[in-house]
XYZ file of C-alpha atoms in Angstrom:
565
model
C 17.887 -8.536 -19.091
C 14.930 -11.295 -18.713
C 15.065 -14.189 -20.978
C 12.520 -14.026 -23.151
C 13.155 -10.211 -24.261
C 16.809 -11.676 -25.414
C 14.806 -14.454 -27.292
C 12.462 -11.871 -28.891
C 15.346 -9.253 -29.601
C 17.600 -12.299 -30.848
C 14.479 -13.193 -33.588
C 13.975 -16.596 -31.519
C 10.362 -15.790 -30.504
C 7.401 -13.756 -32.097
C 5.860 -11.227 -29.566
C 2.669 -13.611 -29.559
C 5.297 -16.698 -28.921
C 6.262 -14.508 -26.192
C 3.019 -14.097 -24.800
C 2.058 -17.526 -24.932
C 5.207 -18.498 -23.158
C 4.413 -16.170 -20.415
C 1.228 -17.589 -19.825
C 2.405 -21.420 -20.078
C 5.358 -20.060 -17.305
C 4.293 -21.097 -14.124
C 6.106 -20.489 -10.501
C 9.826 -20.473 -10.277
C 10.461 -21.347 -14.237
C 12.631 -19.537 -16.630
C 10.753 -17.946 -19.350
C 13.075 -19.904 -21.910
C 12.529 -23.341 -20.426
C 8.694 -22.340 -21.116
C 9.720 -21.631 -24.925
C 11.428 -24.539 -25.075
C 8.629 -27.056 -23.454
C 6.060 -25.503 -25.720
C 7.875 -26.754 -29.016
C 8.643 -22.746 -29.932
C 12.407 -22.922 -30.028
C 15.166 -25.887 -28.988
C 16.912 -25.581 -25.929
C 20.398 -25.361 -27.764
C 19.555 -22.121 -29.789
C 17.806 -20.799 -26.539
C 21.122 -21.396 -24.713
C 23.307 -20.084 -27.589
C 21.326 -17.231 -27.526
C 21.227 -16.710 -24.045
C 25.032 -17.168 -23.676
C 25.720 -14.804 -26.473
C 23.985 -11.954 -24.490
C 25.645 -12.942 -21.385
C 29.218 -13.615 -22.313
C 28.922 -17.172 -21.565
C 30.109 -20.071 -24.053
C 27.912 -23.131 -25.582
C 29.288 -26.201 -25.318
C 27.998 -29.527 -26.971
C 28.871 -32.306 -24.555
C 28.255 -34.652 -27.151
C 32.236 -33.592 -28.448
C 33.583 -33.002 -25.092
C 35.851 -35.590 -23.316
C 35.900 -35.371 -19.608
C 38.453 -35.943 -17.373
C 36.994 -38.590 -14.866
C 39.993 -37.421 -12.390
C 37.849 -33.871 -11.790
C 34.890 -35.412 -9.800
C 37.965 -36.548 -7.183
C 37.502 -33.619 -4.252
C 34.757 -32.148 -5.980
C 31.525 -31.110 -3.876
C 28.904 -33.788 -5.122
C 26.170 -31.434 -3.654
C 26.603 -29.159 -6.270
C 26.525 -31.694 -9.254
C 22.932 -33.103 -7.225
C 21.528 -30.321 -6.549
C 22.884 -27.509 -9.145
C 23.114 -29.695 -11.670
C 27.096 -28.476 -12.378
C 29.821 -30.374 -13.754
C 33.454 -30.332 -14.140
C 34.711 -30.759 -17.982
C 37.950 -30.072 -18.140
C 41.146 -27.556 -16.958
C 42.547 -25.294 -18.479
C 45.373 -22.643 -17.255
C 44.576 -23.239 -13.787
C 40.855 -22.478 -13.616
C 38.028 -25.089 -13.923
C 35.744 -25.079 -16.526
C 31.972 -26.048 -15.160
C 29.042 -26.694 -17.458
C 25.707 -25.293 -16.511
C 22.183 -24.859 -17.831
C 21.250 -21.910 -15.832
C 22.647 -18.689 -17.315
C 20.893 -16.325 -14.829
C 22.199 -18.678 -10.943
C 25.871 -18.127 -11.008
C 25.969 -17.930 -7.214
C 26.371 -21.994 -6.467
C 29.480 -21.212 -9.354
C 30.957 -18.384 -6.429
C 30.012 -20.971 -3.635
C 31.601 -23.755 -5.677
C 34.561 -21.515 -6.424
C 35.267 -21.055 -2.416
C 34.864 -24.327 -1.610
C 37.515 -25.812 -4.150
C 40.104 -23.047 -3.893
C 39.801 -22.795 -7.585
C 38.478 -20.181 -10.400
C 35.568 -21.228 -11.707
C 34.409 -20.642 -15.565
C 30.745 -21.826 -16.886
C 30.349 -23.129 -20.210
C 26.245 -23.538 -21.018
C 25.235 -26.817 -21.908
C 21.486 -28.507 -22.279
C 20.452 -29.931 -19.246
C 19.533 -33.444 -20.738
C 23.691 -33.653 -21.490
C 24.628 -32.752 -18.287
C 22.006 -35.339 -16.400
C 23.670 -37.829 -19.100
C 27.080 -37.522 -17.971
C 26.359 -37.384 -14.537
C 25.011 -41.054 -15.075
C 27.363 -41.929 -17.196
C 30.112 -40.828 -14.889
C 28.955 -41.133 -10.837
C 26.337 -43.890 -12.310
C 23.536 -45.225 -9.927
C 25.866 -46.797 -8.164
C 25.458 -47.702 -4.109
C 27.840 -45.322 -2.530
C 27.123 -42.127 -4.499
C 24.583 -40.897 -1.861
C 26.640 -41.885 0.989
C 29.690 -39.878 -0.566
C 26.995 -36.935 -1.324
C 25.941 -36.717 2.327
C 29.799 -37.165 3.727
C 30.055 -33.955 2.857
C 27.794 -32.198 4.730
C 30.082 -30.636 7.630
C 26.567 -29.393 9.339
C 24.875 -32.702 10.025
C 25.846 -32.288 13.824
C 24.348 -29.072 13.885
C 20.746 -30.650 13.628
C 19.690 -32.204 17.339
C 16.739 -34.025 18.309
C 15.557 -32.528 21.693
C 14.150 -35.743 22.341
C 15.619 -38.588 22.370
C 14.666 -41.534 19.883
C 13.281 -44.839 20.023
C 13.874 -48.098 17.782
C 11.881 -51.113 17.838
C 14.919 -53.172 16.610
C 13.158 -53.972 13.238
C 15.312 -54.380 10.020
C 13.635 -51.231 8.776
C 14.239 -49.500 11.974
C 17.989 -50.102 11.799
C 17.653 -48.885 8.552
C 16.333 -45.745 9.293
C 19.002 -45.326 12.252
C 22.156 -45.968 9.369
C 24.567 -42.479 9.364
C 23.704 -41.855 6.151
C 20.397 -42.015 6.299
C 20.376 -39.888 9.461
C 22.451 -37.363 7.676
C 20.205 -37.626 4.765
C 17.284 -36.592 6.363
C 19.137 -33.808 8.358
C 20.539 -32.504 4.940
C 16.948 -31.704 3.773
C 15.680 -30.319 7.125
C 19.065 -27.610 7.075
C 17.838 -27.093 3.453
C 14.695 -26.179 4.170
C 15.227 -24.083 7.351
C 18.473 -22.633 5.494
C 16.042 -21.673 2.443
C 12.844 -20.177 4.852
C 10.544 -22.985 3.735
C 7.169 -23.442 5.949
C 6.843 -26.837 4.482
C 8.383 -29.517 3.234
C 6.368 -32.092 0.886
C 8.308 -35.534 0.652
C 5.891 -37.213 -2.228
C 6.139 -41.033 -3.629
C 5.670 -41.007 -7.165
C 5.648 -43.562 -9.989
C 9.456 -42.577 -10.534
C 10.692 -42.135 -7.054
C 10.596 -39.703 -4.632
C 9.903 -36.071 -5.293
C 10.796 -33.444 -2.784
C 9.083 -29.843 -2.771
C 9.776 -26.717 -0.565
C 6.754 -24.469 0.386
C 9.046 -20.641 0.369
C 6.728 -17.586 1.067
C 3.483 -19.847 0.021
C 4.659 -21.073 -3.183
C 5.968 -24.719 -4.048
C 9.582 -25.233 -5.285
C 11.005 -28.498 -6.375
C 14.846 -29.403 -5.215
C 16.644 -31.194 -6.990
C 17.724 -34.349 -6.198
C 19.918 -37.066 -7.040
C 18.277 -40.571 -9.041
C 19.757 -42.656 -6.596
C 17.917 -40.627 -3.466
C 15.104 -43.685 -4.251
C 17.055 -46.661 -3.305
C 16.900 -44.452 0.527
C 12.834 -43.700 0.096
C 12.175 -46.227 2.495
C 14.717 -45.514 5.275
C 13.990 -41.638 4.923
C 10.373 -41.743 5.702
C 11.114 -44.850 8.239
C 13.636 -42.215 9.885
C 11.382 -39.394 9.484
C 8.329 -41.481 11.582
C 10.838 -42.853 14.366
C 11.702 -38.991 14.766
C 8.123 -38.232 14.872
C 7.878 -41.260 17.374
C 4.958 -42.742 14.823
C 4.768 -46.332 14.358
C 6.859 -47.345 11.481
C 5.371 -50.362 10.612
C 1.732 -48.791 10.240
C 1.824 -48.101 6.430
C -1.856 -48.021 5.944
C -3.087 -45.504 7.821
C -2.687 -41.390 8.239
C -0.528 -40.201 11.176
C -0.018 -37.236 12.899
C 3.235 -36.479 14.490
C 6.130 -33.520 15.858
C 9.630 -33.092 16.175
C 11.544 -30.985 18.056
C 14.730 -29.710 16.758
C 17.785 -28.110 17.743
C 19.567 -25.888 15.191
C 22.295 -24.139 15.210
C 21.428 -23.252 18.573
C 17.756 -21.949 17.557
C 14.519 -24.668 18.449
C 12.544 -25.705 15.188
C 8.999 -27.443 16.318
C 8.410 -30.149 13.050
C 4.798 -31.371 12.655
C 4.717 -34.102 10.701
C 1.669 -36.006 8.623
C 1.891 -39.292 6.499
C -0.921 -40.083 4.495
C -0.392 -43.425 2.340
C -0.808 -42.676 -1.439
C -1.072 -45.296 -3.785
C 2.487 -44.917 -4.545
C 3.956 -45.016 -1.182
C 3.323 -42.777 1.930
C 3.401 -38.916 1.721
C 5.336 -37.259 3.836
C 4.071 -33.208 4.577
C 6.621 -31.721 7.456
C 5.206 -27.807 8.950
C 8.211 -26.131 9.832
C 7.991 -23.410 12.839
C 10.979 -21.739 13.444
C 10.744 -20.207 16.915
C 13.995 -18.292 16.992
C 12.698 -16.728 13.284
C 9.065 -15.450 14.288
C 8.226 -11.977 15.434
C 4.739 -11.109 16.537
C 4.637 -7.185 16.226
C 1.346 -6.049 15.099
C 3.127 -3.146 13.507
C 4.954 -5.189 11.284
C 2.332 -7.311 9.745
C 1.848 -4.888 6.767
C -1.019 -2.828 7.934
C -1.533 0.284 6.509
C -2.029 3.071 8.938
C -5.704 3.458 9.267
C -6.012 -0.173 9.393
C -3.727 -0.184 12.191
C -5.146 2.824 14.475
C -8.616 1.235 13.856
C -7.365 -2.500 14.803
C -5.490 -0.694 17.652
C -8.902 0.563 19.419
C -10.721 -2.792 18.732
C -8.197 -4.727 20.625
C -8.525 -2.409 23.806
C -12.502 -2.948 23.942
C -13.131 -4.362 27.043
C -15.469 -7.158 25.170
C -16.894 -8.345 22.371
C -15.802 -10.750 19.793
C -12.989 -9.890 17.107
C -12.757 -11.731 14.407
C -9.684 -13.024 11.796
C -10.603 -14.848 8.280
C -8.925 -16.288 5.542
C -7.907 -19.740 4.083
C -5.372 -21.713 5.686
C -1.982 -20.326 5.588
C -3.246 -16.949 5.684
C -1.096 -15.884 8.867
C -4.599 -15.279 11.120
C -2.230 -17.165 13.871
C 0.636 -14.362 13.373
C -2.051 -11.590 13.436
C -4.062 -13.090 16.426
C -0.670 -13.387 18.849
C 0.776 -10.400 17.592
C -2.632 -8.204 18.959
C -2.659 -10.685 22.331
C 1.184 -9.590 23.463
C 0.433 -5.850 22.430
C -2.197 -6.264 24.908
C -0.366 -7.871 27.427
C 0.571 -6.665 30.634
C 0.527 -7.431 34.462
C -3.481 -6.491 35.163
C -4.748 -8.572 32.089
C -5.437 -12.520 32.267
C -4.992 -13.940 28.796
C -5.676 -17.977 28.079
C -5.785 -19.259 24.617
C -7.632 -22.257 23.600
C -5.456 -23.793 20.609
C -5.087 -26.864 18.222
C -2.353 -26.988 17.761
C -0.267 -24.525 20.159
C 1.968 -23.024 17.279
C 3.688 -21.078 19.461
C 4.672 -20.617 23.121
C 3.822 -16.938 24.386
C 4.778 -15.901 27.579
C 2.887 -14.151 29.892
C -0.257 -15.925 28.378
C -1.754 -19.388 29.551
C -2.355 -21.723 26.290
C -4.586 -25.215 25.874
C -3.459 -27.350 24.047
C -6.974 -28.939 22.907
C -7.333 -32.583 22.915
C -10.485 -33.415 20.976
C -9.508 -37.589 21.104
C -10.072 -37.199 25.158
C -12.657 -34.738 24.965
C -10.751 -31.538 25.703
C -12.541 -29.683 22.811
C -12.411 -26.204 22.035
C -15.901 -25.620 23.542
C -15.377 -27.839 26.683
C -12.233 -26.090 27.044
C -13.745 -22.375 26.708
C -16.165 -23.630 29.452
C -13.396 -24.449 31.997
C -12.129 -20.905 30.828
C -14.692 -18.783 31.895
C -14.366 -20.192 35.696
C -10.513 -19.280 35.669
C -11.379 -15.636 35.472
C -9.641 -14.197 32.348
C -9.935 -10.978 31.097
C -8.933 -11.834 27.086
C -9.779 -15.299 25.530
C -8.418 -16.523 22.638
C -10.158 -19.638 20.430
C -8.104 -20.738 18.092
C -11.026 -21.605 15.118
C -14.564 -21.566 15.750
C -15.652 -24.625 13.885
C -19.040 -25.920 15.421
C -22.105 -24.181 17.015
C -21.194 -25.637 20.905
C -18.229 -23.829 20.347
C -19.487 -20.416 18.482
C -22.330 -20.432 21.940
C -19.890 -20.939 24.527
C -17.876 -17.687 22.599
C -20.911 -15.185 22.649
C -21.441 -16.492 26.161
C -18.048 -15.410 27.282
C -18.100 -12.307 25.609
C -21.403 -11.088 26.768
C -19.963 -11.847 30.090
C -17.495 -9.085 29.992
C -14.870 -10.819 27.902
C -13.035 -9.715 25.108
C -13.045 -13.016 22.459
C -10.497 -13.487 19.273
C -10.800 -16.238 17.001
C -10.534 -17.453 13.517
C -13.079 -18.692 11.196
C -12.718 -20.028 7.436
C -14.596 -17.508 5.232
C -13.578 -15.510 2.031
C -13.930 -11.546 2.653
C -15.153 -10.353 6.227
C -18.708 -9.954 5.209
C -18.600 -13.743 5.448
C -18.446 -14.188 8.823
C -21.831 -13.102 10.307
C -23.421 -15.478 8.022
C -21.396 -18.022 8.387
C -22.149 -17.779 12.150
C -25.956 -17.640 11.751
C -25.538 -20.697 9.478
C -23.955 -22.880 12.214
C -27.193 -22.211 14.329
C -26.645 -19.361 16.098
C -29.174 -16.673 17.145
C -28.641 -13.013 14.473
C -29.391 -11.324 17.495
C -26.486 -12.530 19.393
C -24.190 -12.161 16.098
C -25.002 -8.622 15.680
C -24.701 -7.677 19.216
C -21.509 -9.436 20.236
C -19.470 -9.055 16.823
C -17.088 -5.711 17.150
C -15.014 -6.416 13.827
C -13.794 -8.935 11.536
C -10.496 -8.836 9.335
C -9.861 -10.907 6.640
C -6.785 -11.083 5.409
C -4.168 -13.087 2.654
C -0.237 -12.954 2.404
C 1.312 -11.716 -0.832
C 5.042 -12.235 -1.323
C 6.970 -8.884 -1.154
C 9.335 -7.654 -4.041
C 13.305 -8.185 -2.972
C 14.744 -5.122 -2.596
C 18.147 -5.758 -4.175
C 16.799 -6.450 -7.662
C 13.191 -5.038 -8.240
C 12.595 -2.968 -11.211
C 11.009 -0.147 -12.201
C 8.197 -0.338 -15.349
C 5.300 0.964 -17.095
C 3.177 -1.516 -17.608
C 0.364 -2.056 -20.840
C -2.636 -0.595 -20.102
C -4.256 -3.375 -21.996
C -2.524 -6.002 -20.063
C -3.979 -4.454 -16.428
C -6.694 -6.053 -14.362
C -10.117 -4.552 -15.090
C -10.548 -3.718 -11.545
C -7.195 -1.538 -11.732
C -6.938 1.479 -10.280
C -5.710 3.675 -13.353
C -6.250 7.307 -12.098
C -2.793 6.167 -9.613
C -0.881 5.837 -13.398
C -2.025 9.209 -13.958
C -0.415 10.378 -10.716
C 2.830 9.313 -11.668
C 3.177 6.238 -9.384
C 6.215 3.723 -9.963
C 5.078 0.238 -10.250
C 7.889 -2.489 -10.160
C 8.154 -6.056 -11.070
C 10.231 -9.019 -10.212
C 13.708 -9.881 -11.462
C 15.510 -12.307 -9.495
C 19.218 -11.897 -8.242
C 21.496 -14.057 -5.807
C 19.793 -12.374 -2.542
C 16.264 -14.038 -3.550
C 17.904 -16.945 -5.334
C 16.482 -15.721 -8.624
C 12.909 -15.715 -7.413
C 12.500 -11.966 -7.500
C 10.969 -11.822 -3.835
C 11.538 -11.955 -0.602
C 9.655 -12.480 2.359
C 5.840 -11.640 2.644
C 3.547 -9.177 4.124
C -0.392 -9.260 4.981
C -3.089 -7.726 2.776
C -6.053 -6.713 5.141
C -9.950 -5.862 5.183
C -10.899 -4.807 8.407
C -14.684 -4.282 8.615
C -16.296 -2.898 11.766
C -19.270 -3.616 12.917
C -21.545 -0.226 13.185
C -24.839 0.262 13.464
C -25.784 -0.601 10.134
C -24.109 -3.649 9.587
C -25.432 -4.307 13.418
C -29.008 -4.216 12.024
C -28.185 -5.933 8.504
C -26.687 -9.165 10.351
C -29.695 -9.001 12.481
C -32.215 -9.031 9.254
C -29.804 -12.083 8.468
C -28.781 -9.855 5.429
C -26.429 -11.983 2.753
C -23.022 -11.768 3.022
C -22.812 -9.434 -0.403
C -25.216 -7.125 1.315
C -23.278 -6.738 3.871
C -19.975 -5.728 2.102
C -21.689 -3.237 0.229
C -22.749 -1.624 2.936
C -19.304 -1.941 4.612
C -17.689 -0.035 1.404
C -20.384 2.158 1.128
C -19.140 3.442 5.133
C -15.602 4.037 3.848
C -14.580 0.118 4.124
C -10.731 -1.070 2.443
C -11.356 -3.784 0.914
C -8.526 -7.106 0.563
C -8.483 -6.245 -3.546
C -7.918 -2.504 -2.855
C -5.341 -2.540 0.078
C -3.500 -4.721 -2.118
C -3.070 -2.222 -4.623
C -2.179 -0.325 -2.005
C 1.032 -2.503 -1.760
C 1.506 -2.449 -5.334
C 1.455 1.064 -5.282
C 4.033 1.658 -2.289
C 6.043 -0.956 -4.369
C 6.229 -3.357 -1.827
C 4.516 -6.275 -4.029
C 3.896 -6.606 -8.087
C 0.627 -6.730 -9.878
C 1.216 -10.655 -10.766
C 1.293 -11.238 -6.744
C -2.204 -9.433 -6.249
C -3.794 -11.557 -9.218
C -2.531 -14.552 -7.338
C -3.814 -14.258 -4.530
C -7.095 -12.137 -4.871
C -10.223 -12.117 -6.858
C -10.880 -9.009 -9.253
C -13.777 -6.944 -8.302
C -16.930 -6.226 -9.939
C -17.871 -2.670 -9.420
């Protein structure tokens, strides 16, 4: 049962409060905590509400006196970072306030590691912050005693090794609790699939967010982390081997992890804010990634079709979309189902994500010259068969890639446009010939990611024909096909998905759209003309996904624009 139908069913909420609260939701927030931001209901008839229809007890902490002697032997990560708290015993089971009705897996987790039976009580959050700082305080050991209990910090390991400059920051930065601070939140992260994790200075501390199938999450973290702000991002720079004492300028950096026996490549950028320096990390799990075109979420007829283009002895193929759009995934996944012993494959790359074998990769190195163009040149005298350019980004470079594929080459790369249709302009606009766009273009596919449904908890649903996208396909309702929506359970940690999958419009280059891009035809011209020959577009093979219940309708709006028709 979701929150706000218990709230509407309870009398707490109007079926236009409702509505408004859905709209005011945002990414990973409990309907309820919506309600209760917006002024529509307090938090403590929410809760008793909530706990009511769950079986779970409110408790004001205002009356309750706790028994200091609890927090001895009990896992500080959990108060930090699930906000739990011990209140009191009682026949031999521990009574644990909580604001979160719907996550009782850190209770189960909590539960193991104690030896104990656990009970929740629900409680407002605001009481529970209060007598955490009532009780552990801001105090200068409570981080230290937080990160003693991490069993796992050994299991992070720098494959290089590390080197101070002696400084008082640097020592700092090199203290064991710092060190096992910093590993705490890379486990986190890797434990929780993040891509990304965002390490921001803000007027009130540091704030730490986890990129999880392209959406943001905060963690939680303890007041006291800020006292540390320094020393982690000092830590975070000698591990990136970036100059510590440079706190004016951007820097670029990488890491190379060991973890739990699997190698984790960190690329690291600090940009100074006015606040303090920002910290982004890119996480690439090596021992996690699978390149199988198969898997990427291609529907059949995409796949067949993509299948041929990659076996054309030349030509240029094409992959667009906005950063973060997995082009990289696609674009290795198509190189190793082409690999074998008769074909020469070198990539041209900035960076080299990662490292393929049986294919040569450059890594480009724009600051000595080693650009992508200069390094396609020195390419086409090593005699490859299949070249890889990792972005086309400048006309040098787009020249040197219709040179190479009108000398027998087959050419992938990636450009940043919108829908397909996009490219051959965009490639005309840098300065190149329509002739040679027209005549050396096989195909482009755009494509997005969309977050898949978890399989554990999604649900089945009719949903309001009023409430559907203009651009819906209808006539599929009429066939009887099950949509389902997100719920959230322990397996997806409440999110309601799991994992993501690629939405793609593959548009192939036949004679018409040959002789459109060489009239220098708009980029809208050319998409009509593309759906007009039987073209998917990224809209409709996402509804495709909705349809074989592999994503919801929310995901699709997310991520793609509504068509006109």
């Amino acid at each position: 049962m979701e929150a706000g139908e218990i709230l509407l069913r309870k009398g707490l909420l109007t079926a236009q409060q409702l509505q408004a609260a859905r709209r005011n939701q945002g990414e990973g927030r409990r309907l309820d905590q919506a309600a209760v931001g917006m002024g529509l209901v307090s938090e403590e008839e929410a809760l008793r509400a909530l706990g009511e229809e769950l079986g779970i007890p409110y408790v004001d902490l205002h009356d309750v006196k706790v028994d200091p002697s609890l927090l001895t032997g009990f896992p500080l990560k959990f108060v930090y970072r699930e906000n739990l708290f011990p209140i009191r015993q009682e026949n031999g089971r521990l009574i644990v306030a909580t604001s979160d009705p719907f996550n009782l897996y850190p209770l189960d987790e909590l539960s193991t590691a104690i030896g104990k039976t656990v009970t929740p009580v629900l409680a407002s959050q605001a009481e529970i912050t209060k007598l955490i700082k009532t009780h552990l305080g801001v105090g200068g050991e409570t981080i230290d005693e937080l990160i003693a209990q991490s069993d796992e910090d050994d299991s992070v390991e720098l494959i290089d090794g590390i080197e101070a400059d002696g400084s008082e920051l640097s020592q700092l930065a090199q203290e064991p609790s710092v060190v096992r601070l910093v590993n705490e939140i890379l486990l986190e992260a890797i434990d929780l699939r993040a891509s990304d994790v965002h390490i921001e200075s803000q007027p009130s501390g540091i704030k730490i967010r986890y990129r999880i199938d392209g959406v943001l999450h905060p963690q939680p973290t303890p007041p006291e982390i800020n006292r540390f702000q320094a020393a982690i991002i000092s830590r975070l720079k000698i591990m990136a081997r970036l100059n510590i004492a440079e706190r004016r300028l951007p820097q670029d950096g990488r890491i190379q992890l060991r973890v739990a026996g699997r190698e984790v490549d960190v690329r690291v950028s600090v940009i100074p804010m006015i606040h303090g320096e920002g910290i982004v990390l890119r996480l690439l799990d090596k021992g996690a990634m699978e390149f199988k075109l198969r898997k990427l979420g291609m529907e059949d007829d995409v796949y067949a079709t993509f299948q041929d283009l990659i076996k054309l002895p030349h030509g240029i193929l094409l992959v667009t979309g906005p950063t973060g759009s997995g082009k990289t995934t696609t674009l290795y996944s198509a190189l190793l189902e082409i690999r074998d012993e008769q074909t020469k494959i070198i990539t041209t790359e900035d960076p080299v994500e990662y490292q393929l074998e049986g294919i040569n990769q450059i890594q480009v190195h724009p600051k000595i010259g080693l650009t992508f163009a200069a390094s396609l040149r020195s390419i086409l005298r090593h005699d490859p068969d299949v070249i890889l350019v990792g972005e086309i980004r400048d006309l040098e470079t787009a020249e040197n890639a219709i040179q190479a594929s009108l000398t027998g080459h087959l050419v992938f790369s990636t450009l940043h446009t919108n829908d397909a249709a996009g490219a051959y302009t965009r490639l005309t606009d840098m300065g190149l010939e329509p002739f040679l766009v027209s005549s050396t273009v096989e195909a482009v596919m755009a494509q997005r990611l969309v977050r898949t449904l978890c399989p554990e908890c999604k649900e089945p649903y009719r949903p309001d024909p009023a409430e559907l996208p203009r651009d819906f396909p209808r006539d599929w309702l009429e066939k009887g096909v099950t949509l389902y929506r997100a719920k959230g359970c322990r397996a997806c940690r409440h999110v309601g998905y799991r994992g993501r999958v690629g939405i793609f419009e593959l548009l192939v280059t036949t004679e018409r759209i040959r002789q459109l891009a060489h009239d220098r035809a708009s980029s809208w011209a050319i998409h009509q003309a593309a759906v007009a020959e039987g073209m998917i577009t990224l809209r409709q093979d996402a509804w495709r996904k909705v349809f074989n219940g592999r994503t919801t309708i929310e995901e699709i709006e997310r991520v793609t624009r509504a068509e006109e028709h």
